[in-house]
mmCIF file of C-alpha atoms in Angstrom:
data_model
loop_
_atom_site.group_PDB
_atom_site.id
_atom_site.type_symbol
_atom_site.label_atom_id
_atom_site.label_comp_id
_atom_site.label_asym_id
_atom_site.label_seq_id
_atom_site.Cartn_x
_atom_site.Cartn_y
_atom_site.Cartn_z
ATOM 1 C CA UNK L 807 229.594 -69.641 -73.081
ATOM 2 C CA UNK L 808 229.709 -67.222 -76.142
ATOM 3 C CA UNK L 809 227.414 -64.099 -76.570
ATOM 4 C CA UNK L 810 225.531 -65.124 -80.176
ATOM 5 C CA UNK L 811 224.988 -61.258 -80.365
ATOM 6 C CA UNK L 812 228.366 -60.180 -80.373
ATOM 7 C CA UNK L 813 229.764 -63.409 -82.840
ATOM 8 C CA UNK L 814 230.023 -60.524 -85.619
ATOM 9 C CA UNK L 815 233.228 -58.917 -83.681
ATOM 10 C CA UNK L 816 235.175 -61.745 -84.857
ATOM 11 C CA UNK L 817 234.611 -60.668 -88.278
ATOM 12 C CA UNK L 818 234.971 -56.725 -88.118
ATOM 13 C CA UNK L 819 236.995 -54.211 -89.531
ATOM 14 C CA UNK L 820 238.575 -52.662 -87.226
ATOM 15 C CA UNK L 821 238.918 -48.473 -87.324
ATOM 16 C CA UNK L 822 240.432 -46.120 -84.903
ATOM 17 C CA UNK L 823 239.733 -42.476 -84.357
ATOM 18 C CA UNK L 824 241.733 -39.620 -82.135
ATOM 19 C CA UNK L 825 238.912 -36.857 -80.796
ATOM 20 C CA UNK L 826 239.935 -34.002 -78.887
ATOM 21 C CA UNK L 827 238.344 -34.074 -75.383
ATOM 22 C CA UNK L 828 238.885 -31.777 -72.489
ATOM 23 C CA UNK L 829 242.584 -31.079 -73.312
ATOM 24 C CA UNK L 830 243.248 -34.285 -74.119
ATOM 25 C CA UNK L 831 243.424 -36.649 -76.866
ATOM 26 C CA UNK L 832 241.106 -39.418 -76.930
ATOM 27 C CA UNK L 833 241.387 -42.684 -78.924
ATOM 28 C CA UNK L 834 238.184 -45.277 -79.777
ATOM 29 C CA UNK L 835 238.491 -48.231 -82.124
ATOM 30 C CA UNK L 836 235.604 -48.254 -83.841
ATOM 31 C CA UNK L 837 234.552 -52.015 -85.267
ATOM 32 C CA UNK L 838 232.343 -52.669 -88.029
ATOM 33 C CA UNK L 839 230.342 -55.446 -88.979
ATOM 34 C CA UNK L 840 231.257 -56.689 -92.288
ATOM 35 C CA UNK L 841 228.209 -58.621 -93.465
ATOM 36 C CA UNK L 842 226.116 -55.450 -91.846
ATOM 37 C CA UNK L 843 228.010 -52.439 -92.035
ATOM 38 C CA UNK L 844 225.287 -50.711 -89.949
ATOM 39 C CA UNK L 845 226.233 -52.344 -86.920
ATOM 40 C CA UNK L 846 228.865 -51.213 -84.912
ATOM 41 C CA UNK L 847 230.372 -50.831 -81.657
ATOM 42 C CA UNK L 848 232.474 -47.699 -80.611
ATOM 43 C CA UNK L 849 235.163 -48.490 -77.717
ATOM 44 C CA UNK L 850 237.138 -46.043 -76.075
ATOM 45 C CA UNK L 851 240.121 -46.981 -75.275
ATOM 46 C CA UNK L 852 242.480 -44.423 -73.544
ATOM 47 C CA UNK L 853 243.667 -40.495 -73.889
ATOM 48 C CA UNK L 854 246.453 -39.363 -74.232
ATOM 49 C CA UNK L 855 248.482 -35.436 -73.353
ATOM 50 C CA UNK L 856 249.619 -35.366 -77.546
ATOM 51 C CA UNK L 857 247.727 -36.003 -80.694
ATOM 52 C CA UNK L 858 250.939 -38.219 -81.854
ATOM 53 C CA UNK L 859 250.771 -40.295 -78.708
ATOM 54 C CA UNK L 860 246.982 -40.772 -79.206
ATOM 55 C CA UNK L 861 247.278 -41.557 -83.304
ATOM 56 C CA UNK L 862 250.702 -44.217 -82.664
ATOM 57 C CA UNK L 863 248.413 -45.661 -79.779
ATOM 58 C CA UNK L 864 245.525 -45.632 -82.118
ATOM 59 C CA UNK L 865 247.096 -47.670 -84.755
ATOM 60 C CA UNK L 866 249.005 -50.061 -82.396
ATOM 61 C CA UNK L 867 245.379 -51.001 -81.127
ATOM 62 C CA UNK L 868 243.522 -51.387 -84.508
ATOM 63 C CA UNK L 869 246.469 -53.496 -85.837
ATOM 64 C CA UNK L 870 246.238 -55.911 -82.474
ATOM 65 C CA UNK L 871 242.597 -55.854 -82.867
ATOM 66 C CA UNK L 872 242.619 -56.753 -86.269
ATOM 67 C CA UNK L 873 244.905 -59.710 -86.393
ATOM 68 C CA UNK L 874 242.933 -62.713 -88.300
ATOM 69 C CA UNK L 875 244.423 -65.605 -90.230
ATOM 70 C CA UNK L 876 242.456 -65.081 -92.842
ATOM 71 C CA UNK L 877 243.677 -61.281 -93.508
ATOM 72 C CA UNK L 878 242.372 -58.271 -92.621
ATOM 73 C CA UNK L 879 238.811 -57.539 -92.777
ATOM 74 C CA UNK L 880 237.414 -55.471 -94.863
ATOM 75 C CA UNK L 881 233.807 -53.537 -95.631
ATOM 76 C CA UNK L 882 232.821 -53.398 -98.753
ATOM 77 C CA UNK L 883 231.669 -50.043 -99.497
ATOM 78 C CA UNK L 884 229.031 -50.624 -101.659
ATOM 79 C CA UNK L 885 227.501 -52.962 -99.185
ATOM 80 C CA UNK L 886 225.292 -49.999 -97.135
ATOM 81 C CA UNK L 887 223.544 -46.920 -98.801
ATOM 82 C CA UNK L 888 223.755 -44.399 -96.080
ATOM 83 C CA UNK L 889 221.987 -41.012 -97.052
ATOM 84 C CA UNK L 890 223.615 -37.809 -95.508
ATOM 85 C CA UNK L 891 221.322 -35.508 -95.926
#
């Protein structure tokens, strides 16, 4: 049985980032919903002892995560206004 709520995964972009965190490098894909780019889910995946380890790890993962048929998935930028301020 599928979870309706998280049907959107299927269709996300797929990010990584590499945060230091207590001496060690962490990495999180990061996926975005591309018909609502306000809704997203942050996943931490693993640390690592080097930044390089963590950012090859990184992009490994988003590249495996992102595999689609149809091509990679993309937000389109103009889709959300998000004021900084």
């Amino acid at each position: 049985m599928t979870n309706k709520r998280n049907d959107w995964l299927i269709d996300a972009e797929v990010q990584y980032k590499v945060i230091p965190v207590k001496g060690r490098w962490e990495v999180s894909l990061i996926f975005i919903n591309t018909k609502d780019p306000n809704q997203i889910l942050v996943q931490t995946i693993g640390d690592y002892r080097t930044e390089r380890l963590a950012e090859i790890y990184g992009r490994n993962m988003q590249q495996t995560a992102a595999k689609d048929p149809r091509g990679t998935q993309r937000v389109n930028k103009d889709a959300y206004d998000i004021n900084n301020n």
